[in-house]
Amino acid sequence: MIGSGSANSVKPKLLVVTSTFPRWPNDTDPPFVYELSKRLIGTFDVVVHTPHYQGALVDEQMAGMRIHRFRYFFAPFERLAGGSGIVPKLRLNKLYYLLLPIFLCAQLCSLLLLVYQFRPDVLHAHWLIPQGFLAVVVKKMFNVPVVVTAHGADVFSLRTPLAIALKKWVVNNVNRVTAVSSALSQVLVVDTKIIRQPDIVPMGVDASLFSPCEKNETIRQKYGIHGQFLLFVGRLTEKKGVRHLVEAMSLVIRDAPEAKLLIVGHGELERQLQKQVRQLGLEEVVLFAGGMANVQLPAYYAAADIFIGPSVQVQDGDTEGFGLTFVEAVMSGCLVIGTKVGGIEDIIEDGETGYLVPPGDSNALAAKIVDVVTALDNHENMRSKARAGVVGKYDWNVITAKYIDAYLSHL
């Protein structure tokens, strides 16, 4: 069990509470909470509280942080968090709802014990529900300042009266609320009537890692790509809108027959998308690379000509909270095509730093792809302008400093 730390430590103690965190080295799960947390160890003594997953360690040291993964069931069934994420798993298999109450009770009990042992000076909860709710309980019991970050599904989805009431209670009882995009902030303000406007502080990207310098032509050779290289990276889940991109590709190849699309990622829709590709006869055009660790992605972005993120808003309102893959792609020198939903418009200025099309419109998406792939050489100014803009706004050095200020202001 993690102890309370060195008696000689002069660093303030930060407890990070999250449901998304790498389960092991080079995991394919999104690493943004890990990337932020590891950059804080120079200023804070950092402990991370996150769910256990089969095959992961319960307690370990990782990149200078102490990680505690709470147990909530028999190991083979601890799959609610990790992989495709909690909300998509609940949508896909209703049996997971039976595990949810046990998960929440175990999370609360484990968190209270960890707070009692570690005695943090400040707590950062990622997502309003359930982590933000539990953080407020901790604050009231232990008088610990709390910063909570809204990421997307916790605001755009979960719109029942009860969920909105819980979110309102959370945001009006923590010390600081941040949202990863302006679109997210706007919905949060309307839903919760928050007393203090959320600070817009997204997750960051390492500009030294995601760079055009990472370009590696062997990737094209590996997948037999000799013409225009189109790329999608992300979870294969409904809100990512990949089925619209696959449909668009059946139109793109009429005007750009050498173009190929590489899909990087896993998710609950993977088999459906592969079936769609077969039905459209696109097996030689749309290729699946599977999930990859974040450290592998820079070379793929840098090798690609265009990154395409066809996100949509799903029936329950969930959509792209921010769009971190767009930042990674732009930093790597990709041209980007996205849709007018969620936080994507914070990143892409249509016609200036990339292109935006209506969500769910395969025809419009195909037309824009054709326009860009047939004039790739005319976009060098757009590439350089876009990269300079995102480096200045989203490099981890910029983002980490903002979070450090947020924590220290409440000590």
mmCIF file of C-alpha atoms in Angstrom:
data_model
loop_
_atom_site.group_PDB
_atom_site.id
_atom_site.type_symbol
_atom_site.label_atom_id
_atom_site.label_comp_id
_atom_site.label_asym_id
_atom_site.label_seq_id
_atom_site.Cartn_x
_atom_site.Cartn_y
_atom_site.Cartn_z
ATOM 1 C CA MET A 1 0.000 0.000 0.000
ATOM 2 C CA ILE A 2 1.227 3.512 -0.792
ATOM 3 C CA GLY A 3 2.359 5.330 2.297
ATOM 4 C CA SER A 4 2.209 8.996 3.188
ATOM 5 C CA GLY A 5 5.550 9.926 1.601
ATOM 6 C CA SER A 6 8.845 11.122 2.975
ATOM 7 C CA ALA A 7 8.747 13.231 6.104
ATOM 8 C CA ASN A 8 11.495 15.400 4.573
ATOM 9 C CA SER A 9 9.613 16.118 1.352
ATOM 10 C CA VAL A 10 9.288 19.836 0.693
ATOM 11 C CA LYS A 11 7.077 19.452 -2.357
ATOM 12 C CA PRO A 12 3.334 19.944 -1.979
ATOM 13 C CA LYS A 13 1.382 16.733 -2.492
ATOM 14 C CA LEU A 14 -0.886 16.360 -5.510
ATOM 15 C CA LEU A 15 -3.420 13.554 -5.808
ATOM 16 C CA VAL A 16 -4.668 12.915 -9.355
ATOM 17 C CA VAL A 17 -7.973 11.027 -9.661
ATOM 18 C CA THR A 18 -8.843 9.620 -13.080
ATOM 19 C CA SER A 19 -10.482 6.706 -14.877
ATOM 20 C CA THR A 20 -8.218 6.902 -17.957
ATOM 21 C CA PHE A 21 -4.563 6.099 -17.405
ATOM 22 C CA PRO A 22 -2.013 3.752 -19.047
ATOM 23 C CA ARG A 23 -2.365 0.261 -17.665
ATOM 24 C CA TRP A 24 1.240 -0.678 -18.439
ATOM 25 C CA PRO A 25 4.224 0.708 -20.400
ATOM 26 C CA ASN A 26 3.428 1.457 -24.073
ATOM 27 C CA ASP A 27 -0.287 0.973 -23.501
ATOM 28 C CA THR A 28 -2.707 1.939 -26.285
ATOM 29 C CA ASP A 29 -5.048 3.757 -23.871
ATOM 30 C CA PRO A 30 -5.047 7.579 -24.176
ATOM 31 C CA PRO A 31 -2.069 8.876 -22.158
ATOM 32 C CA PHE A 32 -3.061 12.539 -21.671
ATOM 33 C CA VAL A 33 -3.541 12.334 -17.869
ATOM 34 C CA TYR A 34 -0.251 10.450 -17.602
ATOM 35 C CA GLU A 35 1.538 13.005 -19.789
ATOM 36 C CA LEU A 36 0.292 15.896 -17.660
ATOM 37 C CA SER A 37 0.971 14.166 -14.343
ATOM 38 C CA LYS A 38 4.555 13.161 -15.143
ATOM 39 C CA ARG A 39 5.365 16.797 -15.994
ATOM 40 C CA LEU A 40 4.275 17.875 -12.523
ATOM 41 C CA ILE A 41 6.763 15.819 -10.514
ATOM 42 C CA GLY A 42 9.327 18.615 -10.457
ATOM 43 C CA THR A 43 6.868 20.767 -8.513
ATOM 44 C CA PHE A 44 4.682 18.194 -6.708
ATOM 45 C CA ASP A 45 4.838 14.832 -5.029
ATOM 46 C CA VAL A 46 2.335 13.120 -7.356
ATOM 47 C CA VAL A 47 0.112 10.125 -6.619
ATOM 48 C CA VAL A 48 -2.420 8.852 -9.171
ATOM 49 C CA HIS A 49 -5.641 7.025 -8.210
ATOM 50 C CA THR A 50 -7.141 5.015 -11.087
ATOM 51 C CA PRO A 51 -9.087 1.757 -11.646
ATOM 52 C CA HIS A 52 -7.371 -1.607 -11.793
ATOM 53 C CA TYR A 53 -7.386 -3.634 -15.010
ATOM 54 C CA GLN A 54 -6.540 -7.288 -15.496
ATOM 55 C CA GLY A 55 -2.787 -7.601 -16.030
ATOM 56 C CA ALA A 56 -1.934 -4.231 -14.475
ATOM 57 C CA LEU A 57 -0.120 -3.711 -11.177
ATOM 58 C CA VAL A 58 -2.085 -2.488 -8.165
ATOM 59 C CA ASP A 59 0.752 -0.295 -6.873
ATOM 60 C CA GLU A 60 3.782 0.848 -8.843
ATOM 61 C CA GLN A 61 6.193 3.671 -9.567
ATOM 62 C CA MET A 62 5.880 5.132 -13.055
ATOM 63 C CA ALA A 63 7.912 8.076 -14.419
ATOM 64 C CA GLY A 64 8.472 9.461 -10.934
ATOM 65 C CA MET A 65 4.829 9.122 -9.874
ATOM 66 C CA ARG A 66 3.213 6.654 -7.518
ATOM 67 C CA ILE A 67 0.275 4.852 -9.090
ATOM 68 C CA HIS A 68 -2.489 3.197 -7.063
ATOM 69 C CA ARG A 69 -5.081 1.161 -8.973
ATOM 70 C CA PHE A 70 -8.124 0.327 -6.883
ATOM 71 C CA ARG A 71 -9.662 -3.157 -7.054
ATOM 72 C CA TYR A 72 -13.399 -3.453 -7.557
ATOM 73 C CA PHE A 73 -14.100 -7.090 -8.563
ATOM 74 C CA PHE A 74 -12.487 -10.364 -9.492
ATOM 75 C CA ALA A 75 -9.534 -9.606 -11.760
ATOM 76 C CA PRO A 76 -10.911 -11.202 -14.984
ATOM 77 C CA PHE A 77 -13.977 -8.927 -14.772
ATOM 78 C CA GLU A 78 -12.162 -5.673 -14.016
ATOM 79 C CA ARG A 79 -12.650 -4.338 -17.546
ATOM 80 C CA LEU A 80 -15.140 -1.521 -17.014
ATOM 81 C CA ALA A 81 -12.389 1.103 -17.293
ATOM 82 C CA GLY A 82 -9.553 0.845 -19.790
ATOM 83 C CA GLY A 83 -9.709 -0.117 -23.441
ATOM 84 C CA SER A 84 -12.637 1.586 -25.153
ATOM 85 C CA GLY A 85 -13.699 3.563 -22.049
ATOM 86 C CA ILE A 86 -16.542 3.308 -19.532
ATOM 87 C CA VAL A 87 -19.354 5.068 -21.434
ATOM 88 C CA PRO A 88 -18.899 3.117 -24.706
ATOM 89 C CA LYS A 89 -18.749 -0.157 -22.761
ATOM 90 C CA LEU A 90 -22.012 0.650 -20.976
ATOM 91 C CA ARG A 91 -23.638 1.410 -24.335
ATOM 92 C CA LEU A 92 -22.336 -1.806 -25.883
ATOM 93 C CA ASN A 93 -23.096 -4.234 -23.049
ATOM 94 C CA LYS A 94 -25.822 -3.444 -20.512
ATOM 95 C CA LEU A 95 -24.453 -6.099 -18.154
ATOM 96 C CA TYR A 96 -21.698 -3.639 -17.225
ATOM 97 C CA TYR A 97 -24.358 -1.601 -15.411
ATOM 98 C CA LEU A 98 -24.478 -4.392 -12.806
ATOM 99 C CA LEU A 99 -20.813 -3.766 -12.095
ATOM 100 C CA LEU A 100 -21.145 0.021 -11.930
ATOM 101 C CA PRO A 101 -22.397 0.371 -8.306
ATOM 102 C CA ILE A 102 -19.617 -1.916 -7.067
ATOM 103 C CA PHE A 103 -17.099 0.095 -9.088
ATOM 104 C CA LEU A 104 -18.269 3.416 -7.589
ATOM 105 C CA CYS A 105 -18.325 2.128 -4.012
ATOM 106 C CA ALA A 106 -14.860 0.624 -4.372
ATOM 107 C CA GLN A 107 -13.557 3.834 -5.917
ATOM 108 C CA LEU A 108 -14.887 5.953 -3.048
ATOM 109 C CA CYS A 109 -13.611 3.650 -0.287
ATOM 110 C CA SER A 110 -10.192 3.323 -1.898
ATOM 111 C CA LEU A 111 -9.951 7.075 -2.487
ATOM 112 C CA LEU A 112 -10.863 7.944 1.110
ATOM 113 C CA LEU A 113 -8.239 5.517 2.423
ATOM 114 C CA LEU A 114 -5.598 6.910 0.083
ATOM 115 C CA VAL A 115 -6.392 10.499 1.083
ATOM 116 C CA TYR A 116 -6.135 9.545 4.749
ATOM 117 C CA GLN A 117 -2.711 7.961 4.134
ATOM 118 C CA PHE A 118 -1.248 10.419 1.620
ATOM 119 C CA ARG A 119 -2.730 13.673 3.035
ATOM 120 C CA PRO A 120 -2.637 15.593 -0.269
ATOM 121 C CA ASP A 121 -2.361 19.363 -0.380
ATOM 122 C CA VAL A 122 -4.470 19.549 -3.552
ATOM 123 C CA LEU A 123 -6.559 17.100 -5.570
ATOM 124 C CA HIS A 124 -7.098 17.129 -9.347
ATOM 125 C CA ALA A 125 -10.131 15.156 -10.558
ATOM 126 C CA HIS A 126 -10.459 14.359 -14.253
ATOM 127 C CA TRP A 127 -14.118 14.199 -15.356
ATOM 128 C CA LEU A 128 -17.016 15.658 -13.369
ATOM 129 C CA ILE A 129 -18.708 12.287 -12.875
ATOM 130 C CA PRO A 130 -17.778 10.204 -11.036
ATOM 131 C CA GLN A 131 -14.300 11.533 -10.135
ATOM 132 C CA GLY A 132 -15.421 15.132 -9.550
ATOM 133 C CA PHE A 133 -18.299 14.019 -7.360
ATOM 134 C CA LEU A 134 -16.008 11.838 -5.239
ATOM 135 C CA ALA A 135 -13.471 14.662 -5.022
ATOM 136 C CA VAL A 136 -16.093 16.964 -3.491
ATOM 137 C CA VAL A 137 -16.842 14.288 -0.878
ATOM 138 C CA VAL A 138 -13.120 14.215 -0.071
ATOM 139 C CA LYS A 139 -12.987 18.006 0.099
ATOM 140 C CA LYS A 140 -15.834 18.156 2.609
ATOM 141 C CA MET A 141 -14.336 15.409 4.764
ATOM 142 C CA PHE A 142 -10.643 16.400 4.633
ATOM 143 C CA ASN A 143 -10.748 20.066 3.588
ATOM 144 C CA VAL A 144 -8.569 19.401 0.503
ATOM 145 C CA PRO A 145 -8.691 21.979 -2.326
ATOM 146 C CA VAL A 146 -10.061 20.455 -5.531
ATOM 147 C CA VAL A 147 -9.467 21.266 -9.200
ATOM 148 C CA VAL A 148 -11.779 19.397 -11.587
ATOM 149 C CA THR A 149 -11.400 19.086 -15.367
ATOM 150 C CA ALA A 150 -14.297 18.417 -17.752
ATOM 151 C CA HIS A 151 -13.189 16.390 -20.770
ATOM 152 C CA GLY A 152 -16.228 15.719 -22.927
ATOM 153 C CA ALA A 153 -18.608 12.825 -22.264
ATOM 154 C CA ASP A 154 -19.102 14.074 -18.700
ATOM 155 C CA VAL A 155 -20.679 17.256 -20.142
ATOM 156 C CA PHE A 156 -22.014 16.465 -23.635
ATOM 157 C CA SER A 157 -23.429 13.119 -22.505
ATOM 158 C CA LEU A 158 -25.020 12.358 -19.095
ATOM 159 C CA ARG A 159 -27.799 14.927 -19.562
ATOM 160 C CA THR A 160 -30.500 13.441 -17.321
ATOM 161 C CA PRO A 161 -31.908 15.746 -14.606
ATOM 162 C CA LEU A 162 -30.076 13.725 -11.944
ATOM 163 C CA ALA A 163 -26.756 13.875 -13.796
ATOM 164 C CA ILE A 164 -27.092 17.617 -14.352
ATOM 165 C CA ALA A 165 -27.945 18.133 -10.665
ATOM 166 C CA LEU A 166 -24.834 16.160 -9.676
ATOM 167 C CA LYS A 167 -22.648 18.156 -12.065
ATOM 168 C CA LYS A 168 -24.072 21.413 -10.736
ATOM 169 C CA TRP A 169 -23.243 20.326 -7.186
ATOM 170 C CA VAL A 170 -19.707 19.399 -8.256
ATOM 171 C CA VAL A 171 -18.813 22.598 -10.121
ATOM 172 C CA ASN A 172 -20.193 24.839 -7.400
ATOM 173 C CA ASN A 173 -18.337 23.030 -4.613
ATOM 174 C CA VAL A 174 -14.811 22.724 -6.034
ATOM 175 C CA ASN A 175 -12.113 25.399 -5.966
ATOM 176 C CA ARG A 176 -11.456 25.531 -9.716
ATOM 177 C CA VAL A 177 -13.153 24.144 -12.823
ATOM 178 C CA THR A 178 -11.305 23.730 -16.108
ATOM 179 C CA ALA A 179 -12.708 22.562 -19.444
ATOM 180 C CA VAL A 180 -10.637 21.291 -22.346
ATOM 181 C CA SER A 181 -12.479 23.366 -24.979
ATOM 182 C CA SER A 182 -14.677 26.433 -25.338
ATOM 183 C CA ALA A 183 -17.585 24.331 -26.669
ATOM 184 C CA LEU A 184 -17.428 22.190 -23.544
ATOM 185 C CA SER A 185 -17.287 25.272 -21.326
ATOM 186 C CA GLN A 186 -20.359 26.796 -22.983
ATOM 187 C CA VAL A 187 -22.517 23.703 -22.424
ATOM 188 C CA LEU A 188 -21.260 23.366 -18.857
ATOM 189 C CA VAL A 189 -22.203 26.967 -18.058
ATOM 190 C CA VAL A 190 -25.713 26.528 -19.461
ATOM 191 C CA ASP A 191 -26.334 23.207 -17.699
ATOM 192 C CA THR A 192 -24.953 24.016 -14.274
ATOM 193 C CA LYS A 193 -25.296 27.805 -13.926
ATOM 194 C CA ILE A 194 -21.757 27.650 -12.582
ATOM 195 C CA ILE A 195 -20.859 30.550 -10.301
ATOM 196 C CA ARG A 196 -17.374 31.019 -11.753
ATOM 197 C CA GLN A 197 -16.692 30.658 -15.480
ATOM 198 C CA PRO A 198 -14.573 27.557 -16.231
ATOM 199 C CA ASP A 199 -10.979 28.121 -17.296
ATOM 200 C CA ILE A 200 -10.295 26.652 -20.739
ATOM 201 C CA VAL A 201 -7.165 24.535 -20.334
ATOM 202 C CA PRO A 202 -6.870 21.593 -22.765
ATOM 203 C CA MET A 203 -4.559 18.639 -22.581
ATOM 204 C CA GLY A 204 -1.220 19.190 -24.319
ATOM 205 C CA VAL A 205 1.063 17.610 -26.893
ATOM 206 C CA ASP A 206 4.868 17.334 -26.895
ATOM 207 C CA ALA A 207 5.992 19.457 -29.844
ATOM 208 C CA SER A 208 9.476 17.935 -29.743
ATOM 209 C CA LEU A 209 8.003 14.454 -30.248
ATOM 210 C CA PHE A 210 5.171 15.262 -32.675
ATOM 211 C CA SER A 211 7.180 16.895 -35.420
ATOM 212 C CA PRO A 212 7.649 16.699 -39.211
ATOM 213 C CA CYS A 213 11.185 15.529 -38.415
ATOM 214 C CA GLU A 214 9.725 12.147 -37.372
ATOM 215 C CA LYS A 215 8.782 11.338 -40.980
ATOM 216 C CA ASN A 216 9.620 7.729 -41.857
ATOM 217 C CA GLU A 217 9.019 6.476 -45.392
ATOM 218 C CA THR A 218 9.124 2.827 -44.293
ATOM 219 C CA ILE A 219 5.559 3.261 -43.008
ATOM 220 C CA ARG A 220 4.327 3.863 -46.543
ATOM 221 C CA GLN A 221 6.221 0.799 -47.689
ATOM 222 C CA LYS A 222 4.797 -1.330 -44.875
ATOM 223 C CA TYR A 223 1.204 -0.650 -45.966
ATOM 224 C CA GLY A 224 1.834 -0.417 -49.707
ATOM 225 C CA ILE A 225 0.894 3.261 -49.936
ATOM 226 C CA HIS A 226 2.294 4.807 -53.118
ATOM 227 C CA GLY A 227 -0.136 7.688 -53.607
ATOM 228 C CA GLN A 228 -1.825 10.089 -51.196
ATOM 229 C CA PHE A 229 -1.633 8.890 -47.567
ATOM 230 C CA LEU A 230 -4.779 9.599 -45.542
ATOM 231 C CA LEU A 231 -4.799 8.863 -41.813
ATOM 232 C CA PHE A 232 -7.311 8.440 -38.996
ATOM 233 C CA VAL A 233 -6.179 7.920 -35.392
ATOM 234 C CA GLY A 234 -8.574 7.339 -32.517
ATOM 235 C CA ARG A 235 -10.952 4.991 -30.766
ATOM 236 C CA LEU A 236 -13.288 3.201 -33.123
ATOM 237 C CA THR A 237 -16.408 4.382 -31.354
ATOM 238 C CA GLU A 238 -19.591 6.007 -32.614
ATOM 239 C CA LYS A 239 -18.748 9.637 -31.909
ATOM 240 C CA LYS A 240 -15.578 9.408 -34.031
ATOM 241 C CA GLY A 241 -17.747 9.038 -37.149
ATOM 242 C CA VAL A 242 -15.373 6.673 -38.946
ATOM 243 C CA ARG A 243 -18.173 4.962 -40.873
ATOM 244 C CA HIS A 244 -18.780 8.261 -42.683
ATOM 245 C CA LEU A 245 -15.115 8.404 -43.617
ATOM 246 C CA VAL A 246 -15.195 4.849 -44.981
ATOM 247 C CA GLU A 247 -18.269 5.740 -47.020
ATOM 248 C CA ALA A 248 -16.529 8.869 -48.291
ATOM 249 C CA MET A 249 -13.555 6.821 -49.469
ATOM 250 C CA SER A 250 -15.767 4.987 -51.961
ATOM 251 C CA LEU A 251 -16.273 8.396 -53.600
ATOM 252 C CA VAL A 252 -12.719 9.699 -53.153
ATOM 253 C CA ILE A 253 -11.095 6.916 -55.167
ATOM 254 C CA ARG A 254 -13.092 7.890 -58.257
ATOM 255 C CA ASP A 255 -11.053 11.103 -58.519
ATOM 256 C CA ALA A 256 -7.985 10.062 -56.534
ATOM 257 C CA PRO A 257 -7.519 6.343 -57.286
ATOM 258 C CA GLU A 258 -4.059 6.233 -55.672
ATOM 259 C CA ALA A 259 -5.297 7.505 -52.283
ATOM 260 C CA LYS A 260 -5.315 5.110 -49.330
ATOM 261 C CA LEU A 261 -6.696 5.501 -45.826
ATOM 262 C CA LEU A 262 -4.967 3.989 -42.806
ATOM 263 C CA ILE A 263 -7.103 3.592 -39.680
ATOM 264 C CA VAL A 264 -5.135 3.427 -36.420
ATOM 265 C CA GLY A 265 -7.039 2.428 -33.307
ATOM 266 C CA HIS A 266 -9.219 -0.162 -31.607
ATOM 267 C CA GLY A 267 -12.779 0.085 -30.356
ATOM 268 C CA GLU A 268 -16.168 -1.546 -30.140
ATOM 269 C CA LEU A 269 -16.990 -0.716 -33.793
ATOM 270 C CA GLU A 270 -13.853 -2.252 -35.284
ATOM 271 C CA ARG A 271 -15.536 -5.349 -36.686
ATOM 272 C CA GLN A 272 -18.472 -3.350 -38.054
ATOM 273 C CA LEU A 273 -16.091 -1.008 -39.857
ATOM 274 C CA GLN A 274 -14.108 -3.898 -41.310
ATOM 275 C CA LYS A 275 -17.373 -5.408 -42.548
ATOM 276 C CA GLN A 276 -18.351 -2.063 -44.116
ATOM 277 C CA VAL A 277 -15.010 -1.926 -45.928
ATOM 278 C CA ARG A 278 -15.555 -5.415 -47.335
ATOM 279 C CA GLN A 279 -19.106 -4.612 -48.427
ATOM 280 C CA LEU A 280 -17.880 -1.527 -50.299
ATOM 281 C CA GLY A 281 -15.021 -3.450 -51.886
ATOM 282 C CA LEU A 282 -12.426 -1.135 -50.328
ATOM 283 C CA GLU A 283 -10.065 -3.740 -48.867
ATOM 284 C CA GLU A 284 -7.141 -2.352 -50.893
ATOM 285 C CA VAL A 285 -8.058 1.265 -50.113
ATOM 286 C CA VAL A 286 -8.965 1.312 -46.406
ATOM 287 C CA LEU A 287 -6.392 -0.413 -44.195
ATOM 288 C CA PHE A 288 -6.565 -1.207 -40.476
ATOM 289 C CA ALA A 289 -3.394 -0.899 -38.400
ATOM 290 C CA GLY A 290 -4.927 -1.685 -34.988
ATOM 291 C CA GLY A 291 -4.177 0.134 -31.757
ATOM 292 C CA MET A 292 -0.788 1.699 -31.094
ATOM 293 C CA ALA A 293 1.073 3.165 -28.159
ATOM 294 C CA ASN A 294 1.294 6.950 -28.237
ATOM 295 C CA VAL A 295 5.070 6.835 -28.735
ATOM 296 C CA GLN A 296 4.560 5.088 -32.090
ATOM 297 C CA LEU A 297 2.185 7.707 -33.482
ATOM 298 C CA PRO A 298 4.542 10.607 -34.370
ATOM 299 C CA ALA A 299 6.089 8.665 -37.259
ATOM 300 C CA TYR A 300 2.634 7.818 -38.642
ATOM 301 C CA TYR A 301 1.381 11.401 -38.487
ATOM 302 C CA ALA A 302 4.580 12.710 -40.062
ATOM 303 C CA ALA A 303 4.400 10.156 -42.887
ATOM 304 C CA ALA A 304 0.777 10.985 -43.741
ATOM 305 C CA ASP A 305 -0.384 13.725 -46.098
ATOM 306 C CA ILE A 306 -3.791 14.377 -44.502
ATOM 307 C CA PHE A 307 -5.266 13.561 -41.109
ATOM 308 C CA ILE A 308 -9.054 13.201 -41.151
ATOM 309 C CA GLY A 309 -11.237 13.308 -38.033
ATOM 310 C CA PRO A 310 -14.903 12.858 -39.074
ATOM 311 C CA SER A 311 -16.398 13.235 -35.570
ATOM 312 C CA VAL A 312 -20.154 13.462 -35.057
ATOM 313 C CA GLN A 313 -22.565 14.082 -32.189
ATOM 314 C CA VAL A 314 -24.240 10.847 -31.121
ATOM 315 C CA GLN A 315 -27.806 10.401 -29.913
ATOM 316 C CA ASP A 316 -27.094 11.074 -26.235
ATOM 317 C CA GLY A 317 -25.246 14.299 -27.115
ATOM 318 C CA ASP A 318 -21.703 13.030 -26.707
ATOM 319 C CA THR A 319 -19.124 14.352 -29.145
ATOM 320 C CA GLU A 320 -15.489 15.450 -29.392
ATOM 321 C CA GLY A 321 -14.579 17.220 -26.153
ATOM 322 C CA PHE A 322 -11.366 18.628 -27.560
ATOM 323 C CA GLY A 323 -9.724 16.662 -30.373
ATOM 324 C CA LEU A 324 -6.191 15.950 -29.193
ATOM 325 C CA THR A 325 -5.355 13.906 -32.290
ATOM 326 C CA PHE A 326 -5.852 17.031 -34.427
ATOM 327 C CA VAL A 327 -3.162 18.809 -32.424
ATOM 328 C CA GLU A 328 -0.826 15.818 -32.730
ATOM 329 C CA ALA A 329 -1.410 15.709 -36.488
ATOM 330 C CA VAL A 330 -0.885 19.437 -37.053
ATOM 331 C CA MET A 331 2.303 19.435 -34.969
ATOM 332 C CA SER A 332 3.537 16.554 -37.129
ATOM 333 C CA GLY A 333 3.038 18.521 -40.335
ATOM 334 C CA CYS A 334 -0.229 16.966 -41.497
ATOM 335 C CA LEU A 335 -2.958 18.823 -43.266
ATOM 336 C CA VAL A 336 -6.176 18.262 -41.310
ATOM 337 C CA ILE A 337 -9.830 17.863 -42.194
ATOM 338 C CA GLY A 338 -12.336 17.824 -39.358
ATOM 339 C CA THR A 339 -16.003 18.445 -38.663
ATOM 340 C CA LYS A 340 -17.867 21.314 -37.039
ATOM 341 C CA VAL A 341 -18.538 19.669 -33.676
ATOM 342 C CA GLY A 342 -17.316 19.938 -30.095
ATOM 343 C CA GLY A 343 -13.853 21.262 -29.421
ATOM 344 C CA ILE A 344 -12.480 20.757 -32.934
ATOM 345 C CA GLU A 345 -13.255 24.356 -33.884
ATOM 346 C CA ASP A 346 -10.874 25.533 -31.131
ATOM 347 C CA ILE A 347 -8.051 23.885 -33.074
ATOM 348 C CA ILE A 348 -8.923 24.341 -36.760
ATOM 349 C CA GLU A 349 -9.722 27.652 -38.416
ATOM 350 C CA ASP A 350 -11.535 26.628 -41.583
ATOM 351 C CA GLY A 351 -9.557 27.518 -44.685
ATOM 352 C CA GLU A 352 -6.660 28.947 -42.678
ATOM 353 C CA THR A 353 -5.156 26.128 -40.618
ATOM 354 C CA GLY A 354 -7.220 23.231 -41.946
ATOM 355 C CA TYR A 355 -10.685 22.423 -43.201
ATOM 356 C CA LEU A 356 -14.051 21.784 -41.549
ATOM 357 C CA VAL A 357 -17.061 20.040 -43.072
ATOM 358 C CA PRO A 358 -20.568 19.326 -41.709
ATOM 359 C CA PRO A 359 -20.604 16.251 -39.424
ATOM 360 C CA GLY A 360 -22.090 13.061 -40.823
ATOM 361 C CA ASP A 361 -21.997 14.298 -44.442
ATOM 362 C CA SER A 362 -19.983 11.733 -46.393
ATOM 363 C CA ASN A 363 -20.446 13.586 -49.694
ATOM 364 C CA ALA A 364 -19.080 16.860 -48.319
ATOM 365 C CA LEU A 365 -16.216 15.002 -46.647
ATOM 366 C CA ALA A 366 -15.326 13.201 -49.874
ATOM 367 C CA ALA A 367 -15.416 16.427 -51.879
ATOM 368 C CA LYS A 368 -13.084 18.151 -49.425
ATOM 369 C CA ILE A 369 -10.661 15.223 -49.389
ATOM 370 C CA VAL A 370 -10.512 15.266 -53.195
ATOM 371 C CA ASP A 371 -9.951 19.042 -53.221
ATOM 372 C CA VAL A 372 -6.995 18.681 -50.856
ATOM 373 C CA VAL A 373 -5.352 15.535 -52.242
ATOM 374 C CA THR A 374 -5.339 16.936 -55.768
ATOM 375 C CA ALA A 375 -3.563 20.096 -54.607
ATOM 376 C CA LEU A 376 -1.221 18.923 -51.850
ATOM 377 C CA ASP A 377 1.676 21.093 -53.011
ATOM 378 C CA ASN A 378 -0.408 24.251 -52.573
ATOM 379 C CA HIS A 379 -0.756 23.832 -48.815
ATOM 380 C CA GLU A 380 2.756 24.405 -47.461
ATOM 381 C CA ASN A 381 1.859 27.800 -45.975
ATOM 382 C CA MET A 382 -1.173 26.267 -44.273
ATOM 383 C CA ARG A 383 0.965 23.500 -42.771
ATOM 384 C CA SER A 384 3.542 25.896 -41.316
ATOM 385 C CA LYS A 385 0.961 28.398 -40.068
ATOM 386 C CA ALA A 386 -1.091 25.674 -38.419
ATOM 387 C CA ARG A 387 1.913 24.100 -36.695
ATOM 388 C CA ALA A 388 3.165 27.414 -35.325
ATOM 389 C CA GLY A 389 -0.280 28.121 -33.932
ATOM 390 C CA VAL A 390 -0.772 24.837 -32.097
ATOM 391 C CA VAL A 391 2.774 24.775 -30.707
ATOM 392 C CA GLY A 392 2.173 28.179 -29.151
ATOM 393 C CA LYS A 393 -1.138 27.121 -27.622
ATOM 394 C CA TYR A 394 -0.920 23.404 -26.894
ATOM 395 C CA ASP A 395 2.681 22.370 -26.247
ATOM 396 C CA TRP A 396 2.936 20.640 -22.877
ATOM 397 C CA ASN A 397 5.235 23.368 -21.522
ATOM 398 C CA VAL A 398 2.416 25.894 -21.971
ATOM 399 C CA ILE A 399 -0.340 23.640 -20.614
ATOM 400 C CA THR A 400 1.623 22.337 -17.619
ATOM 401 C CA ALA A 401 2.386 25.873 -16.455
ATOM 402 C CA LYS A 402 -1.324 26.693 -16.470
ATOM 403 C CA TYR A 403 -2.191 23.673 -14.339
ATOM 404 C CA ILE A 404 0.640 24.360 -11.899
ATOM 405 C CA ASP A 405 -0.695 27.916 -11.440
ATOM 406 C CA ALA A 406 -4.186 26.498 -10.855
ATOM 407 C CA TYR A 407 -2.942 24.144 -8.133
ATOM 408 C CA LEU A 408 -0.625 26.580 -6.375
ATOM 409 C CA SER A 409 -3.259 29.309 -6.228
ATOM 410 C CA HIS A 410 -5.277 27.136 -3.838
ATOM 411 C CA LEU A 411 -2.519 26.021 -1.472
#
